[in-house]
PDB file of C-alpha atoms and ligand atoms in Angstrom:
ATOM      1  CA  MET G   4     162.983  82.931 120.662  1.00 96.00           C
ATOM      2  CA  GLY G   5     161.679  81.391 116.786  1.00 98.00           C
ATOM      3  CA  ILE G   6     162.672  77.620 117.587  1.00 98.00           C
ATOM      4  CA  GLY G   7     158.946  76.576 117.794  1.00 98.00           C
ATOM      5  CA  GLU G   8     158.125  78.473 114.377  1.00 98.00           C
ATOM      6  CA  ARG G   9     160.917  77.804 113.362  1.00 98.00           C
ATOM      7  CA  LEU G  10     159.988  74.062 113.768  1.00 98.00           C
ATOM      8  CA  LEU G  11     155.831  74.258 112.844  1.00 98.00           C
ATOM      9  CA  LEU G  12     157.989  76.292 109.662  1.00 98.00           C
ATOM     10  CA  SER G  13     159.520  73.206 108.537  1.00 98.00           C
ATOM     11  CA  ALA G  14     156.832  70.900 110.258  1.00 97.00           C
ATOM     12  CA  ILE G  15     154.149  72.716 108.030  1.00 98.00           C
ATOM     13  CA  ASP G  16     156.636  71.964 104.599  1.00 97.00           C
ATOM     14  CA  VAL G  17     157.075  68.549 105.449  1.00 98.00           C
ATOM     15  CA  ALA G  18     153.019  67.805 104.757  1.00 98.00           C
ATOM     16  CA  LYS G  19     153.222  69.530 101.556  1.00 97.00           C
ATOM     17  CA  GLU G  20     156.232  67.396 100.737  1.00 97.00           C
ATOM     18  CA  TYR G  21     154.678  64.383 101.492  1.00 98.00           C
ATOM     19  CA  GLY G  22     151.003  65.634  99.789  1.00 97.00           C
ATOM     20  CA  GLN G  23     149.163  65.929 103.357  1.00 98.00           C
ATOM     21  CA  GLU G  24     145.923  67.317 102.814  1.00 98.00           C
ATOM     22  CA  VAL G  25     145.985  69.587 106.922  1.00 98.00           C
ATOM     23  CA  VAL G  26     148.490  69.372 109.526  1.00 98.00           C
ATOM     24  CA  THR G  27     146.881  68.296 112.793  1.00 98.00           C
ATOM     25  CA  LEU G  28     147.523  68.049 116.226  1.00 98.00           C
ATOM     26  CA  GLU G  29     146.411  67.223 120.235  1.00 98.00           C
ATOM     27  CA  VAL G  30     147.681  70.614 122.568  1.00 98.00           C
ATOM     28  CA  ARG G  31     146.933  70.760 126.099  1.00 98.00           C
ATOM     29  CA  LYS G  32     143.909  72.295 127.276  1.00 98.00           C
ATOM     30  CA  SER G  33     146.374  74.286 128.894  1.00 98.00           C
ATOM     31  CA  ASN G  34     148.710  75.005 127.313  1.00 98.00           C
ATOM     32  CA  GLU G  35     147.806  79.356 125.294  1.00 98.00           C
ATOM     33  CA  SER G  36     151.246  78.927 124.859  1.00 98.00           C
ATOM     34  CA  ALA G  37     151.535  76.494 122.569  1.00 98.00           C
ATOM     35  CA  GLN G  38     148.010  77.779 121.317  1.00 98.00           C
ATOM     36  CA  SER G  39     149.179  80.855 120.780  1.00 98.00           C
ATOM     37  CA  LEU G  40     151.308  79.420 117.961  1.00 98.00           C
ATOM     38  CA  TYR G  41     148.870  77.230 116.128  1.00 98.00           C
ATOM     39  CA  ASP G  42     146.539  80.878 116.143  1.00 98.00           C
ATOM     40  CA  LYS G  43     148.511  82.668 114.529  1.00 98.00           C
ATOM     41  CA  TYR G  44     148.757  79.564 111.985  1.00 98.00           C
ATOM     42  CA  ALA G  45     145.189  79.650 111.461  1.00 98.00           C
ATOM     43  CA  PHE G  46     144.771  76.016 112.657  1.00 98.00           C
ATOM     44  CA  GLN G  47     141.244  75.765 114.000  1.00 98.00           C
ATOM     45  CA  ARG G  48     139.588  74.315 117.340  1.00 98.00           C
ATOM     46  CA  VAL G  49     138.094  70.765 115.944  1.00 98.00           C
ATOM     47  CA  GLY G  50     137.346  68.593 118.637  1.00 98.00           C
ATOM     48  CA  LEU G  51     138.584  67.611 122.383  1.00 98.00           C
ATOM     49  CA  ARG G  52     140.037  64.468 123.474  1.00 98.00           C
ATOM     50  CA  ARG G  53     138.810  64.412 127.020  1.00 98.00           C
ATOM     51  CA  ASN G  54     141.346  62.749 130.159  1.00 98.00           C
ATOM     52  CA  TYR G  55     143.448  62.416 126.855  1.00 98.00           C
ATOM     53  CA  TYR G  56     147.070  63.054 129.208  1.00 98.00           C
ATOM     54  CA  THR G  57     147.523  60.342 131.333  1.00 97.00           C
ATOM     55  CA  ASP G  58     149.880  62.683 133.929  1.00 98.00           C
ATOM     56  CA  ASN G  59     147.161  64.698 135.342  1.00 97.00           C
ATOM     57  CA  ASN G  60     144.138  63.280 133.228  1.00 97.00           C
ATOM     58  CA  GLU G  61     144.182  66.814 131.124  1.00 98.00           C
ATOM     59  CA  ASP G  62     141.773  67.316 128.290  1.00 98.00           C
ATOM     60  CA  ALA G  63     143.634  67.789 124.383  1.00 98.00           C
ATOM     61  CA  VAL G  64     142.416  70.485 122.351  1.00 98.00           C
ATOM     62  CA  ILE G  65     142.465  68.654 118.924  1.00 98.00           C
ATOM     63  CA  MET G  66     143.540  71.612 117.019  1.00 98.00           C
ATOM     64  CA  THR G  67     143.531  71.591 112.216  1.00 98.00           C
ATOM     65  CA  THR G  68     144.585  73.585 109.705  1.00 98.00           C
ATOM     66  CA  PRO G  69     143.394  74.875 106.944  1.00 98.00           C
ATOM     67  CA  ALA G  70     143.392  73.116 103.595  1.00 98.00           C
ATOM     68  CA  LEU G  71     147.732  73.739 103.016  1.00 98.00           C
ATOM     69  CA  SER G  72     146.631  74.163  99.547  1.00 96.00           C
ATOM     70  CA  LEU G  73     144.114  76.942 100.033  1.00 98.00           C
ATOM     71  CA  PRO G  74     145.950  80.116  98.244  1.00 98.00           C
ATOM     72  CA  MET G  75     144.659  82.216 101.098  1.00 97.00           C
ATOM     73  CA  PHE G  76     146.187  79.463 103.655  1.00 98.00           C
ATOM     74  CA  ARG G  77     149.563  79.294 101.072  1.00 97.00           C
ATOM     75  CA  GLU G  78     149.571  83.605 101.376  1.00 98.00           C
ATOM     76  CA  MET G  79     149.863  83.725 105.289  1.00 98.00           C
ATOM     77  CA  VAL G  80     152.186  80.944 106.151  1.00 98.00           C
ATOM     78  CA  ALA G  81     154.654  82.655 103.386  1.00 98.00           C
ATOM     79  CA  GLU G  82     154.290  86.281 104.726  1.00 98.00           C
ATOM     80  CA  ARG G  83     155.129  84.952 108.621  1.00 98.00           C
ATOM     81  CA  ARG G  84     158.165  82.774 107.317  1.00 98.00           C
ATOM     82  CA  ALA G  85     159.558  85.870 105.554  1.00 98.00           C
ATOM     83  CA  ARG G  86     159.190  87.813 108.711  1.00 98.00           C
ATOM     84  CA  HIS G  87     160.674  84.489 111.412  1.00 98.00           C
ATOM     85  CA  ARG G  88     163.402  84.841 108.874  1.00 98.00           C
ATOM     86  CA  GLN G  89     164.340  88.048 109.364  1.00 98.00           C
ATOM     87  CA  ARG G  90     163.143  88.554 113.436  1.00 98.00           C
ATOM     88  CA  TYR G  91     165.478  85.237 112.924  1.00 98.00           C
ATOM     89  CA  PRO G  92     167.843  84.955 110.082  1.00 98.00           C
ATOM     90  CA  ASP G  93     170.579  82.819 112.156  1.00 98.00           C
ATOM     91  CA  LEU G  94     167.126  80.485 112.631  1.00 98.00           C
ATOM     92  CA  TRP G  95     167.774  80.460 108.626  1.00 97.00           C
ATOM     93  CA  ALA G  96     171.359  79.782 108.042  1.00 93.00           C
TER      94      ALA G  96
HETATM   95  C1  LIG E  21     154.349  76.552 122.780  1.00 77.88           C
HETATM   96  C2  LIG E  21     156.444  76.490 122.245  1.00 77.88           C
HETATM   97  C3  LIG E  21     156.855  75.299 121.177  1.00 77.88           C
HETATM   98  C4  LIG E  21     156.146  77.339 121.325  1.00 77.88           C
HETATM   99  O1  LIG E  21     158.289  77.990 120.928  1.00 77.88           O
HETATM  100  P1  LIG E  21     158.697  79.135 121.388  1.00 77.88           P
HETATM  101  O2  LIG E  21     159.997  78.892 120.904  1.00 77.88           O
HETATM  102  O3  LIG E  21     159.026  79.223 122.858  1.00 77.88           O
HETATM  103  O4  LIG E  21     158.313  80.307 120.483  1.00 77.88           O
HETATM  104  P2  LIG E  21     158.531  80.981 119.688  1.00 77.88           P
HETATM  105  O5  LIG E  21     160.044  82.523 120.484  1.00 77.88           O
HETATM  106  O6  LIG E  21     158.853  80.631 118.134  1.00 77.88           O
HETATM  107  O7  LIG E  21     156.880  82.099 119.477  1.00 77.88           O
HETATM  108  C5  LIG E  21     156.299  81.567 117.722  1.00 77.88           C
HETATM  109  C6  LIG E  21     154.929  82.553 118.605  1.00 77.88           C
HETATM  110  O8  LIG E  21     154.260  81.340 119.933  1.00 77.88           O
HETATM  111  C7  LIG E  21     153.402  81.733 120.498  1.00 77.88           C
HETATM  112  N1  LIG E  21     153.781  82.417 121.830  1.00 77.88           N
HETATM  113  C8  LIG E  21     155.729  81.584 122.516  1.00 77.88           C
HETATM  114  N2  LIG E  21     155.384  81.694 123.965  1.00 77.88           N
HETATM  115  C9  LIG E  21     154.493  82.169 124.280  1.00 77.88           C
HETATM  116  C10 LIG E  21     154.087  82.678 125.544  1.00 77.88           C
HETATM  117  N3  LIG E  21     155.076  82.619 126.638  1.00 77.88           N
HETATM  118  N4  LIG E  21     152.999  82.640 125.655  1.00 77.88           N
HETATM  119  C11 LIG E  21     150.991  83.814 124.797  1.00 77.88           C
HETATM  120  N5  LIG E  21     152.680  83.663 123.366  1.00 77.88           N
HETATM  121  C12 LIG E  21     153.455  82.822 122.883  1.00 77.88           C
HETATM  122  C13 LIG E  21     154.139  83.522 120.219  1.00 77.88           C
HETATM  123  O9  LIG E  21     152.230  83.763 119.019  1.00 77.88           O
HETATM  124  C14 LIG E  21     154.683  83.573 119.352  1.00 77.88           C
HETATM  125  O10 LIG E  21     154.392  84.254 118.158  1.00 77.88           O
HETATM  126  P3  LIG E  21     155.402  86.140 118.175  1.00 77.88           P
HETATM  127  O11 LIG E  21     156.720  85.771 118.610  1.00 77.88           O
HETATM  128  O12 LIG E  21     154.492  86.914 116.790  1.00 77.88           O
HETATM  129  O13 LIG E  21     154.670  86.043 119.155  1.00 77.88           O
HETATM  130  C15 LIG E  21     157.906  75.890 123.463  1.00 77.88           C
HETATM  131  O14 LIG E  21     156.864  77.111 123.840  1.00 77.88           O
HETATM  132  C16 LIG E  21     157.472  74.773 123.853  1.00 77.88           C
HETATM  133  O15 LIG E  21     158.085  74.028 123.183  1.00 77.88           O
HETATM  134  N6  LIG E  21     156.605  74.554 125.653  1.00 77.88           N
HETATM  135  C17 LIG E  21     156.733  72.966 125.846  1.00 77.88           C
HETATM  136  C18 LIG E  21     156.072  72.351 124.024  1.00 77.88           C
HETATM  137  C19 LIG E  21     154.889  72.624 123.938  1.00 77.88           C
HETATM  138  O16 LIG E  21     153.642  73.063 124.969  1.00 77.88           O
HETATM  139  N7  LIG E  21     154.393  71.753 122.546  1.00 77.88           N
HETATM  140  C20 LIG E  21     153.069  71.639 122.207  1.00 77.88           C
HETATM  141  C21 LIG E  21     152.757  70.741 122.560  1.00 77.88           C
HETATM  142  S1  LIG E  21     151.378  70.503 121.756  1.00 77.88           S
END
């Protein structure tokens, strides 16, 4: 219902506000829906933490955005944000 993407947009805003260069995270290798969200925001797969999750020893994929200051990335985020606002206006009220 748009909530995950809304949270990700906020996280990107906070990272920019604090002068961070990129956003990076770990995600379960099997978590296709989350990876699809991160793909939508041009996160790249930059590494693997083997047996990262202690409950089932699943690997974590490390995913990182391009430089937040990169014009192409900023334009892509602005376009996605506008589309998200149109699709889920209640999440921006
Ligand atoms: C992954 C998660 C954060 C996505 O949030 P959500 O509110 O369900 O998803 P949204 O409606 O915001 O969807 C945003 C994008 O995520 C991807 N996505 C979401 N659900 C998906 C699914 N079932 N299959 C494939 N892609 C999916 C799509 O790219 C989607 O974009 P689209 O609507 O343009 O297709 C959410 O399912 C969740 O909280 N999962 C459990 C916890 C978790 O996995 N957290 C991430 C840990 S790294």
